[in-house]
Amino acid sequence: MRLKKFLMTACLVALPVLGASVAHAQGTLRIGMTAADIPLTHGQPDQGFEGNRFTGIPLYDSLTMWDLSSADRPSVVIPGLATEWAVDANDRTRWVFRLRRGVKFHDGSDFNADAVVWNVRKILDREAPHYDPRQVGITATRMPTLRRAEKIDDHTVALFTAEPDSLLPINLTNLFMASPTQWERLRAANPSAEATWNAFAREPSGTGPFRMTRFVPRERAEYARFDGYWSDKAKLDRIVVLPIPEANARTAALLSNQVDWIEAPSPDAIPQLRQRGMVITSNAQPHVWPWQPCFAEGSPLRDVRVRQAINLGIDREGLRTLLGGMMSVPVGTVPRGHPWFGNPSFNIRTDKAEARRLLAEAGYTAQRPLTLKVQISASGSGQMQPLPMNEFLQQDLKQIGVNVEFDVVEWNTLFANWRQGCTHASARGAHATNVSFAAMDPFFAMVRFWDSKMAPPVSNNWGFFNNPRFDAMIAEARNSFEPAARDAALARLHAAGVDEALFIWIAHDVSPRAMSPRVRGYVQPQSWFVDLRLPFIQ
C-alpha cells in the first residue's frame, strides 16, 4: 500500500472520533492528541511520552520532575514529591530521598514512604500482590538499574540500584506515584491484580494537579482541577483529551471549534490556521526523529559505511521545506555547542556523491542496489508527520541507489516492538525502526541504545548494538557523580556514536502546536512535556 493511500484512509477513519465532541465551556481546554487511543491512566502511561504529557503528568507526580515553566532555557530536573536526594557516600548504589510532607492523593489518603515503596514494588517485585506486568515494560526500561526501595521513616526512603548510577534521579521522572489506598479499595471487588488495575485505570488516584472525572476508551478522557494540589493550582477548570491520530483530522477539528489545541498540525495547513487567527507555537527541544539500525547478523546496516552513506544521502533541508520549516537539522543526537556534543570526525551533512562512493565501497551498485526495510507508524507521540516524512525519504534515497520498503504499523504496536528487538518476529525483518525519542538526559539520549546490557527486553537497544568500547564509556559516565566529569565522559560517548553513525539522524522536532487564540498563558518549554497548570481559556 502506498503511503499516500494509507494517509487518506487514516484521515477517513479518524474523523468519526469527533462525532461526540464536548460542549464548549468556560475554563475547559479540549486537546487533540496524535495518539490513536487514550494513554493508559493507571499511573504508568503507554503511547510513548505523549502518555506522560497527557495522562501521566496531569494526574500524577514523580519524586523528581521537569521544570516546564520557561520557554527560554532547557528544562532541568527539579524536586517533585521528593524535596532533596543524595547518593550514599559509602555505597553509591544507595540513594536517600527526603519526601514532601502534607501531600494528599486524590482519594484523600496520605503520600508517604510506604506509598513510594508500594509504587516501586508494582513494577519490580513479582511477589507483590499489586505487581502489574503491563507497567513493567513501559517503566522498567526507563530506569533499568533500579532494584528496590526501602522505608527509612514516614518521609524518607532509600532506593537501591544494581550498580552505581548517577543518572537515577533523572530516570525517576518516569515513575509516577499511584495511590495504594485507592488500589486496595478496588481490590475488594476484583478477582485479580490485573482486574484491580483495570478498575484503577477507570478511577485513578494520583497526587497530580488534575483528577480524572470521565474515561471513554479510544474516545476521550476528562479531568477536573484538583484543588487539594500541593503546589501551584491549575488555572483551568477542566481538560478534555481526544485521540485524533491523523494530522488533517486534527487540523479540521481545530478549525471547526471542536478542539482548542492540537498537537502536530498538518504543515500545509499552517498558513490557513494563521489566517484564521490560530496561534502556532514551536520551540527547540531535545527530540530526535531517526531511523535506528539493526546490528544483527545479516543486516546491511551492520556496515558503518552503509550507515554513514545513508546519513549523507538525506536532503534534510528539503525535508524541512516539506514540514513548513517545523524541524531543525541534526548533526547528532545533541546539537553543536551542547556539553555532550564532543568532537566527532564524521560530519553529518548532505553529500550524495560521497554517499554513493561509500555504498559502492560496501558493495552496493546500480547492478546490486541496497534494499532496506523500515518499520514505521502512521502517527504517534513525537512522530511528527511520519507518513509524508518517510515517503520523502523513500524518494530521496533512490537518488543514491537505496530502495526503501516500509512496514506501517499502529504507533503503540511500533512502540511495543521497540522493546522486543530487531531479531524478534515483531520486527518482521526490518533493518531499522522509526521511533522518535527524547534526548533530555544521558540515559534517554544515548545509554539505552548503545549499552550492550540495554538489549531487549531490558531497554531500547533494539538493534542489539554491542561494542566493549562503548560499554566502557557508558560505565565511566554512570560512575561520574560530578557534573563536569560526567559531561566530559558523555561528550566522548556522543562523538564516538556519531563517528560510528549509530543512528540515521533525520530531524529534530520543534514540537509545533496550534491553538485557539482563546488559549492564554501557555508556555512552550524546551521539552517534550508541557505544564497544563499554566494555560487558561479567555
Coordinates of C-alpha atoms in Angstrom, one line a residue:
M1 CA 0.0 0.0 0.0
R2 CA 1.4 3.4 -0.9
L3 CA 1.7 5.8 1.9
K4 CA -0.5 8.5 0.4
K5 CA -3.3 6.0 0.1
F6 CA -2.7 5.0 3.7
L7 CA -2.8 8.7 4.7
M8 CA -6.2 9.2 3.1
T9 CA -7.6 6.1 4.7
A10 CA -6.3 7.2 8.1
C11 CA -8.0 10.6 7.7
L12 CA -11.3 9.0 7.0
V13 CA -11.1 6.6 9.9
A14 CA -10.1 9.5 12.3
L15 CA -13.0 11.8 11.6
P16 CA -15.8 9.9 13.4
V17 CA -13.8 10.3 16.6
L18 CA -15.1 13.9 16.7
G19 CA -18.7 13.0 16.4
A20 CA -19.3 13.3 20.2
S21 CA -17.3 16.5 20.8
V22 CA -17.6 18.1 24.2
A23 CA -19.8 21.2 24.6
H24 CA -17.6 24.2 25.0
A25 CA -17.5 25.7 28.5
Q26 CA -15.5 28.5 30.1
G27 CA -12.4 27.1 31.7
T28 CA -12.4 23.8 29.6
L29 CA -9.4 23.1 27.3
R30 CA -10.0 20.5 24.6
I31 CA -6.8 18.9 23.2
G32 CA -6.4 16.8 20.1
M33 CA -3.6 14.3 20.6
T34 CA -1.7 12.4 17.9
A35 CA -2.3 9.1 19.7
A36 CA -5.0 6.7 18.4
D37 CA -6.2 5.9 21.9
I38 CA -6.2 7.5 25.4
P39 CA -2.9 6.6 27.0
L40 CA -3.2 4.3 30.0
T41 CA -4.4 6.0 33.1
H42 CA -3.3 3.6 35.9
G43 CA -0.2 5.5 36.7
Q44 CA 2.3 4.4 34.1
P45 CA 1.1 5.6 30.6
D46 CA 1.7 4.0 27.3
Q47 CA 1.6 5.8 23.9
G48 CA 5.2 7.0 24.4
F49 CA 5.9 10.3 26.0
E50 CA 2.5 11.7 24.8
G51 CA 1.2 9.4 27.5
N52 CA 3.4 11.1 30.1
R53 CA 2.3 14.5 28.7
F54 CA -1.5 14.0 28.8
T55 CA -2.2 11.3 31.4
G56 CA 1.0 10.9 33.4
I57 CA 2.0 14.4 34.5
P58 CA -1.5 15.9 34.8
L59 CA -2.8 13.1 37.0
Y60 CA 0.3 12.0 38.9
D61 CA 3.6 13.3 40.2
S62 CA 7.0 11.7 40.5
L63 CA 9.8 12.0 43.0
T64 CA 11.8 14.2 40.6
M65 CA 10.1 16.4 37.9
W66 CA 11.0 18.5 34.9
D67 CA 10.9 22.3 35.2
L68 CA 8.5 23.2 32.4
S69 CA 8.0 26.9 33.4
S70 CA 10.2 28.6 30.8
A71 CA 10.5 28.8 27.0
D72 CA 13.9 30.4 27.2
R73 CA 16.1 27.7 28.8
P74 CA 16.4 24.0 28.7
S75 CA 14.2 22.1 31.1
V76 CA 16.1 20.7 34.1
V77 CA 15.2 18.2 36.9
I78 CA 13.7 19.8 40.0
P79 CA 12.2 18.5 43.2
G80 CA 8.8 16.9 43.0
L81 CA 7.4 14.6 45.6
A82 CA 11.0 14.4 46.9
T83 CA 12.4 17.7 48.2
E84 CA 16.1 16.5 48.2
W85 CA 18.2 13.5 47.4
A86 CA 21.8 12.3 47.6
V87 CA 23.8 9.2 46.9
D88 CA 25.3 7.5 49.9
A89 CA 29.0 8.4 50.0
N90 CA 29.8 4.9 51.3
D91 CA 27.6 3.0 48.9
R92 CA 27.0 4.5 45.6
T93 CA 24.2 2.0 44.8
R94 CA 22.1 3.6 47.6
W95 CA 20.2 6.9 47.2
V96 CA 18.3 8.6 50.0
F97 CA 15.2 10.7 49.1
R98 CA 13.5 13.1 51.6
L99 CA 9.8 13.3 50.8
R100 CA 7.5 16.3 50.7
R101 CA 5.2 16.5 53.7
G102 CA 1.4 17.2 53.6
V103 CA 0.8 15.7 50.1
K104 CA -2.6 14.1 49.5
F105 CA -3.7 11.7 46.8
H106 CA -7.0 12.5 45.0
D107 CA -8.8 10.0 47.3
G108 CA -7.7 11.9 50.4
S109 CA -5.1 9.4 51.6
D110 CA -1.5 10.5 52.5
F111 CA 1.5 10.3 50.3
N112 CA 4.4 8.9 52.3
A113 CA 7.4 6.5 52.2
D114 CA 5.1 3.5 52.2
A115 CA 3.5 4.8 49.0
V116 CA 6.9 5.1 47.4
V117 CA 7.9 1.5 48.3
W118 CA 4.5 0.3 47.0
N119 CA 4.9 2.0 43.7
V120 CA 8.4 0.6 43.2
R121 CA 7.2 -2.9 44.0
K122 CA 4.4 -2.6 41.4
I123 CA 7.0 -2.7 38.6
L124 CA 9.9 -4.7 40.2
D125 CA 8.6 -7.2 42.7
R126 CA 6.9 -10.2 41.1
E127 CA 5.8 -11.4 44.5
A128 CA 3.9 -8.2 45.3
P129 CA 0.1 -8.6 45.3
H130 CA -0.2 -5.5 43.1
Y131 CA 2.6 -6.3 40.7
D132 CA 1.5 -5.4 37.1
P133 CA 3.4 -6.8 34.2
R134 CA 1.8 -4.3 31.8
Q135 CA 3.5 -1.4 33.8
V136 CA 6.9 -3.1 33.8
G137 CA 7.6 -2.8 30.1
I138 CA 6.8 0.9 29.9
T139 CA 8.6 1.8 33.1
A140 CA 11.4 -0.6 34.0
T141 CA 13.1 0.0 30.6
R142 CA 13.3 3.7 31.6
M143 CA 15.2 3.0 34.9
P144 CA 16.8 -0.4 34.3
T145 CA 19.3 -0.2 37.2
L146 CA 16.6 0.4 39.9
R147 CA 16.2 -2.7 42.1
R148 CA 14.2 -1.9 45.2
A149 CA 13.0 0.7 47.7
E150 CA 13.3 0.7 51.5
K151 CA 11.4 2.8 54.0
I152 CA 13.7 4.7 56.5
D153 CA 10.9 6.7 58.1
D154 CA 7.5 8.1 57.0
H155 CA 9.2 10.8 55.0
T156 CA 12.4 9.2 53.9
V157 CA 13.2 6.3 51.5
A158 CA 16.3 4.6 50.2
L159 CA 16.4 3.5 46.6
F160 CA 18.9 0.9 45.5
T161 CA 20.5 0.3 42.1
A162 CA 22.2 -2.7 40.6
E163 CA 25.3 -0.6 40.0
P164 CA 26.5 2.9 40.7
D165 CA 24.2 5.1 38.5
S166 CA 24.5 8.9 38.6
L167 CA 21.5 9.0 36.2
L168 CA 18.9 7.6 38.6
P169 CA 17.3 10.9 39.7
I170 CA 16.6 11.8 36.1
N171 CA 15.2 8.4 35.3
L172 CA 12.8 8.7 38.3
T173 CA 10.8 11.5 36.4
N174 CA 9.1 8.5 34.8
L175 CA 7.9 6.7 37.9
F176 CA 4.5 8.1 38.8
M177 CA 3.0 7.7 42.2
A178 CA -0.4 6.0 42.3
S179 CA -2.5 5.7 45.5
P180 CA -2.1 2.3 47.4
T181 CA -5.3 3.2 49.3
Q182 CA -7.4 3.5 46.1
W183 CA -5.9 0.3 44.8
E184 CA -6.7 -1.6 48.0
R185 CA -10.3 -0.3 48.0
L186 CA -10.8 -1.5 44.4
R187 CA -9.1 -4.8 45.1
A188 CA -12.0 -5.9 47.4
A189 CA -14.4 -6.0 44.4
N190 CA -12.0 -7.5 41.8
P191 CA -10.7 -11.1 41.5
S192 CA -7.1 -10.4 40.4
A193 CA -4.4 -7.7 40.3
E194 CA -5.0 -7.2 36.6
A195 CA -8.7 -6.6 37.2
T196 CA -7.9 -4.3 40.0
W197 CA -5.6 -2.2 37.9
N198 CA -8.2 -2.1 35.1
A199 CA -10.7 -0.7 37.7
F200 CA -8.0 1.7 38.9
A201 CA -7.5 3.0 35.4
R202 CA -11.2 3.9 35.3
E203 CA -11.0 5.5 38.8
P204 CA -7.3 6.7 39.1
S205 CA -5.9 8.4 42.1
G206 CA -2.6 10.2 42.0
T207 CA -1.3 13.4 43.5
G208 CA -1.3 15.5 40.3
P209 CA -2.9 18.9 39.6
F210 CA -5.9 17.3 37.9
R211 CA -8.1 14.3 38.7
M212 CA -9.9 12.2 36.1
T213 CA -13.7 12.5 36.0
R214 CA -14.6 10.6 32.9
F215 CA -12.9 8.0 30.7
V216 CA -14.2 6.5 27.4
P217 CA -11.6 4.2 25.7
R218 CA -10.5 5.4 22.3
E219 CA -12.7 8.5 22.6
R220 CA -11.9 10.8 25.5
A221 CA -10.6 11.4 29.0
E222 CA -11.9 14.3 31.1
Y223 CA -10.2 15.9 34.0
A224 CA -11.1 18.5 36.7
R225 CA -8.7 20.7 38.6
F226 CA -7.6 19.1 41.9
D227 CA -8.0 21.9 44.4
G228 CA -6.0 19.9 47.0
Y229 CA -2.8 20.0 45.0
W230 CA 0.3 20.6 47.0
S231 CA 1.9 23.2 44.6
D232 CA 0.5 25.9 42.3
K233 CA -3.1 25.1 41.3
A234 CA -4.1 24.8 37.7
K235 CA -5.9 27.8 36.1
L236 CA -8.2 25.6 34.0
D237 CA -11.4 24.1 35.4
R238 CA -11.4 21.1 33.1
I239 CA -9.3 19.4 30.4
V240 CA -10.6 17.0 27.7
V241 CA -8.1 15.0 25.7
L242 CA -9.2 13.4 22.5
P243 CA -7.3 10.9 20.3
I244 CA -7.1 12.2 16.7
P245 CA -4.2 10.4 15.1
E246 CA -4.3 11.9 11.6
A247 CA -2.9 15.5 11.1
N248 CA -5.6 16.7 8.7
A249 CA -8.4 15.5 11.0
R250 CA -6.8 17.3 13.9
T251 CA -6.5 20.5 11.8
A252 CA -10.1 20.2 10.8
A253 CA -11.2 19.8 14.4
L254 CA -9.4 23.0 15.4
L255 CA -10.8 25.0 12.5
S256 CA -14.3 23.8 13.3
N257 CA -14.0 24.7 17.0
Q258 CA -14.3 21.0 18.1
V259 CA -11.0 21.4 20.0
D260 CA -8.9 24.3 21.3
W261 CA -5.4 22.8 20.9
I262 CA -3.8 20.3 18.6
E263 CA -0.5 18.5 18.6
A264 CA 1.5 18.4 15.3
P265 CA -0.8 20.4 12.9
S266 CA -0.6 19.5 9.2
P267 CA 2.3 21.5 7.8
D268 CA 0.5 22.6 4.7
A269 CA -2.4 23.9 6.8
I270 CA -0.3 26.2 9.0
P271 CA -0.8 29.3 6.7
Q272 CA -4.6 28.7 6.8
L273 CA -4.5 28.3 10.6
R274 CA -2.6 31.5 11.0
Q275 CA -5.0 33.3 8.6
R276 CA -7.9 32.1 10.8
G277 CA -6.2 33.6 13.9
M278 CA -4.9 30.4 15.4
V279 CA -1.7 30.6 17.4
I280 CA 1.2 28.4 16.2
T281 CA 3.9 27.6 18.8
S282 CA 7.2 25.8 18.5
N283 CA 10.5 25.6 20.3
A284 CA 13.8 23.9 20.1
Q285 CA 13.7 20.7 22.2
P286 CA 15.8 17.6 22.8
H287 CA 13.9 15.3 20.4
V288 CA 15.4 13.1 17.8
W289 CA 13.5 11.7 14.8
P290 CA 15.7 8.9 13.5
W291 CA 15.9 5.5 11.9
Q292 CA 17.5 3.2 14.5
P293 CA 19.6 0.5 12.8
C294 CA 19.6 -3.2 13.3
F295 CA 23.2 -4.6 14.0
A296 CA 22.2 -8.3 13.9
E297 CA 23.8 -10.8 11.6
G298 CA 22.6 -10.3 8.0
S299 CA 21.6 -6.6 8.4
P300 CA 23.2 -4.4 5.8
L301 CA 23.3 -1.7 8.5
R302 CA 26.0 -3.6 10.4
D303 CA 28.4 -1.9 8.0
V304 CA 29.4 1.6 9.2
R305 CA 30.0 2.7 5.5
V306 CA 26.3 2.0 4.8
R307 CA 25.1 3.9 7.9
Q308 CA 27.3 6.8 7.0
A309 CA 26.2 6.8 3.4
I310 CA 22.5 7.0 4.4
N311 CA 23.2 9.8 6.8
L312 CA 25.0 11.6 3.9
G313 CA 22.3 10.8 1.3
I314 CA 19.4 12.7 3.0
D315 CA 18.3 16.1 1.9
R316 CA 17.3 17.4 5.3
E317 CA 16.7 21.0 4.0
G318 CA 14.2 19.6 1.5
L319 CA 12.5 17.7 4.4
R320 CA 12.4 20.9 6.4
T321 CA 10.7 22.6 3.5
L322 CA 8.1 19.8 3.4
L323 CA 7.4 20.4 7.0
G324 CA 6.9 24.1 6.6
G325 CA 10.1 24.8 8.5
M326 CA 8.9 22.9 11.5
M327 CA 12.1 20.9 12.2
S328 CA 15.8 21.6 12.8
V329 CA 18.6 19.8 11.0
P330 CA 20.6 17.4 13.2
V331 CA 24.3 16.9 13.3
G332 CA 24.0 14.2 16.0
T333 CA 21.7 13.4 18.9
V334 CA 22.6 16.8 20.5
P335 CA 23.4 20.0 18.7
R336 CA 26.8 21.6 18.4
G337 CA 27.6 23.6 21.4
H338 CA 25.9 21.2 23.7
P339 CA 28.1 19.9 26.6
W340 CA 27.7 16.4 25.3
F341 CA 28.5 17.0 21.6
G342 CA 32.2 16.4 21.8
N343 CA 34.4 16.4 18.7
P344 CA 33.2 13.8 16.2
S345 CA 35.2 13.4 13.0
F346 CA 32.2 12.3 10.9
N347 CA 30.3 15.4 9.7
I348 CA 26.6 14.7 9.2
R349 CA 25.5 16.6 6.1
T350 CA 24.0 16.1 2.6
D351 CA 26.7 14.8 0.3
K352 CA 25.1 12.4 -2.2
A353 CA 28.4 11.8 -4.2
E354 CA 30.2 10.7 -1.0
A355 CA 27.2 8.6 -0.1
R356 CA 27.3 6.8 -3.5
R357 CA 31.1 6.3 -3.1
L358 CA 30.6 4.7 0.4
L359 CA 27.8 2.4 -0.8
A360 CA 30.0 1.3 -3.8
E361 CA 32.8 0.6 -1.4
A362 CA 30.4 -1.5 0.7
G363 CA 29.4 -3.5 -2.5
Y364 CA 26.2 -1.8 -3.4
T365 CA 25.9 -0.5 -7.0
A366 CA 23.3 0.1 -9.7
Q367 CA 23.5 -3.6 -10.5
R368 CA 23.3 -4.6 -6.9
P369 CA 21.2 -1.9 -5.1
L370 CA 20.7 -1.8 -1.4
T371 CA 17.2 -2.5 -0.2
L372 CA 16.2 -1.6 3.3
K373 CA 13.0 -2.4 5.2
V374 CA 12.0 0.2 7.9
Q375 CA 9.2 -0.3 10.4
I376 CA 7.2 2.9 10.9
S377 CA 3.9 4.2 12.3
A378 CA 1.1 6.3 10.8
S379 CA 1.0 8.7 13.8
G380 CA 2.0 8.8 17.5
S381 CA 3.8 10.6 20.2
G382 CA 6.7 12.7 18.9
Q383 CA 6.4 11.0 15.5
M384 CA 5.9 14.4 13.8
Q385 CA 4.4 13.6 10.3
P386 CA 5.7 10.1 9.9
L387 CA 3.9 9.1 6.6
P388 CA 4.9 12.1 4.4
M389 CA 8.3 12.3 6.0
N390 CA 9.1 8.7 5.3
E391 CA 7.7 8.9 1.8
F392 CA 10.0 11.9 1.2
L393 CA 13.0 9.8 2.5
Q394 CA 12.0 6.9 0.3
Q395 CA 12.1 9.1 -2.8
D396 CA 15.2 11.0 -1.7
L397 CA 17.3 7.9 -1.1
K398 CA 16.6 6.5 -4.5
Q399 CA 19.0 9.1 -5.8
I400 CA 21.9 7.3 -4.1
G401 CA 20.7 3.8 -5.1
V402 CA 18.9 2.8 -1.9
N403 CA 15.4 1.2 -2.2
V404 CA 13.3 1.6 1.0
E405 CA 10.3 -0.5 1.9
F406 CA 8.0 0.3 4.8
D407 CA 6.1 -1.8 7.2
V408 CA 3.5 0.5 8.6
V409 CA 2.1 -0.4 12.0
E410 CA 0.0 1.4 14.6
W411 CA 2.0 3.6 16.9
N412 CA 1.5 1.7 20.2
T413 CA 2.5 -1.5 18.3
L414 CA 5.7 0.1 17.0
F415 CA 6.5 1.3 20.5
A416 CA 5.9 -2.2 21.9
N417 CA 8.0 -3.7 19.2
W418 CA 10.8 -1.3 20.1
R419 CA 11.2 -3.3 23.4
Q420 CA 11.4 -6.6 21.5
G421 CA 14.4 -6.0 19.3
C422 CA 15.2 -6.4 15.6
T423 CA 15.6 -10.2 15.8
H424 CA 12.1 -10.7 17.2
A425 CA 9.3 -11.8 15.0
S426 CA 7.5 -8.4 15.7
A427 CA 10.2 -6.6 13.6
R428 CA 9.1 -8.6 10.6
G429 CA 12.6 -8.4 9.0
A430 CA 13.0 -4.7 9.4
H431 CA 16.6 -3.3 9.2
A432 CA 15.6 -0.1 11.0
T433 CA 12.8 1.2 13.2
N434 CA 11.5 4.8 13.2
V435 CA 10.7 5.6 16.8
S436 CA 11.4 9.2 17.8
F437 CA 13.0 9.7 21.2
A438 CA 13.7 12.3 23.9
A439 CA 17.3 13.3 24.4
M440 CA 16.9 15.5 27.5
D441 CA 19.1 13.2 29.7
P442 CA 22.0 10.9 29.0
F443 CA 20.1 7.7 29.6
F444 CA 17.4 8.5 27.1
A445 CA 19.8 10.2 24.6
M446 CA 22.5 7.5 24.4
V447 CA 22.9 4.9 27.2
R448 CA 19.7 2.9 26.5
F449 CA 20.7 2.5 22.8
W450 CA 24.4 1.9 23.0
D451 CA 25.0 -0.1 26.1
S452 CA 25.1 -3.9 25.4
K453 CA 23.3 -4.5 28.7
M454 CA 20.3 -2.5 27.4
A455 CA 19.5 -5.0 24.7
P456 CA 15.9 -6.3 24.8
P457 CA 14.0 -6.9 27.0
V458 CA 16.0 -4.7 29.4
S459 CA 15.6 -1.4 27.5
N460 CA 15.7 0.1 24.0
N461 CA 18.9 -1.2 22.3
W462 CA 16.5 -2.5 19.6
G463 CA 19.4 -3.1 17.2
F464 CA 21.5 -5.2 19.6
F465 CA 24.5 -2.9 19.3
N466 CA 27.4 -4.4 21.2
N467 CA 30.8 -2.8 21.5
P468 CA 33.0 -3.1 24.6
R469 CA 34.5 0.4 24.0
F470 CA 31.0 1.9 24.2
D471 CA 30.2 -0.1 27.3
A472 CA 33.3 1.2 29.0
M473 CA 32.5 4.8 28.1
I474 CA 29.0 4.4 29.4
A475 CA 30.3 2.9 32.7
E476 CA 32.5 5.9 33.0
A477 CA 29.6 8.3 32.6
R478 CA 27.4 6.3 35.0
N479 CA 30.2 6.4 37.6
S480 CA 30.8 10.1 37.3
F481 CA 28.8 11.8 40.0
E482 CA 30.4 15.3 39.4
P483 CA 28.6 17.1 36.6
A484 CA 31.7 18.3 34.8
A485 CA 33.3 14.9 34.7
R486 CA 30.0 13.3 33.6
D487 CA 29.6 15.8 30.8
A488 CA 33.2 15.1 29.6
A489 CA 32.5 11.4 29.5
L490 CA 29.3 11.9 27.7
A491 CA 30.9 14.1 25.1
R492 CA 33.4 11.3 24.3
L493 CA 30.5 8.9 24.1
H494 CA 28.4 11.1 21.7
A495 CA 31.4 11.8 19.4
A496 CA 32.1 8.1 19.1
G497 CA 28.4 7.4 18.4
V498 CA 28.4 10.0 15.6
D499 CA 31.6 8.6 14.1
E500 CA 30.1 5.1 14.0
A501 CA 26.8 6.5 12.7
L502 CA 24.8 4.6 15.2
F503 CA 21.6 6.3 14.1
I504 CA 20.3 7.6 10.9
W505 CA 19.8 11.2 12.2
I506 CA 17.0 12.7 10.2
A507 CA 15.3 15.5 12.1
H508 CA 15.0 17.3 15.4
D509 CA 11.4 18.1 16.2
V510 CA 10.4 21.6 17.3
S511 CA 7.0 20.4 18.6
P512 CA 4.6 22.6 16.7
R513 CA 1.2 23.0 18.2
A514 CA -1.8 25.0 17.0
M515 CA -4.3 26.5 19.4
S516 CA -7.2 28.9 19.5
P517 CA -6.4 32.5 20.4
R518 CA -8.7 32.0 23.4
V519 CA -5.9 29.8 25.0
R520 CA -3.8 32.1 27.1
G521 CA -0.9 31.6 29.5
Y522 CA 0.6 28.6 27.7
V523 CA 4.4 28.2 27.9
Q524 CA 6.1 26.1 25.2
P525 CA 9.1 24.8 27.1
Q526 CA 12.3 23.3 25.6
S527 CA 11.0 19.9 26.5
W528 CA 8.8 17.0 25.2
F529 CA 6.4 17.8 28.0
V530 CA 4.2 20.8 29.0
D531 CA 2.8 22.2 32.2
L532 CA -1.0 22.1 31.9
R533 CA -1.4 24.1 35.1
L534 CA -0.4 27.2 33.2
P535 CA -2.9 27.8 30.3
F536 CA -6.4 29.1 30.7
I537 CA -9.3 29.9 28.4
Q538 CA -10.2 33.5 27.9

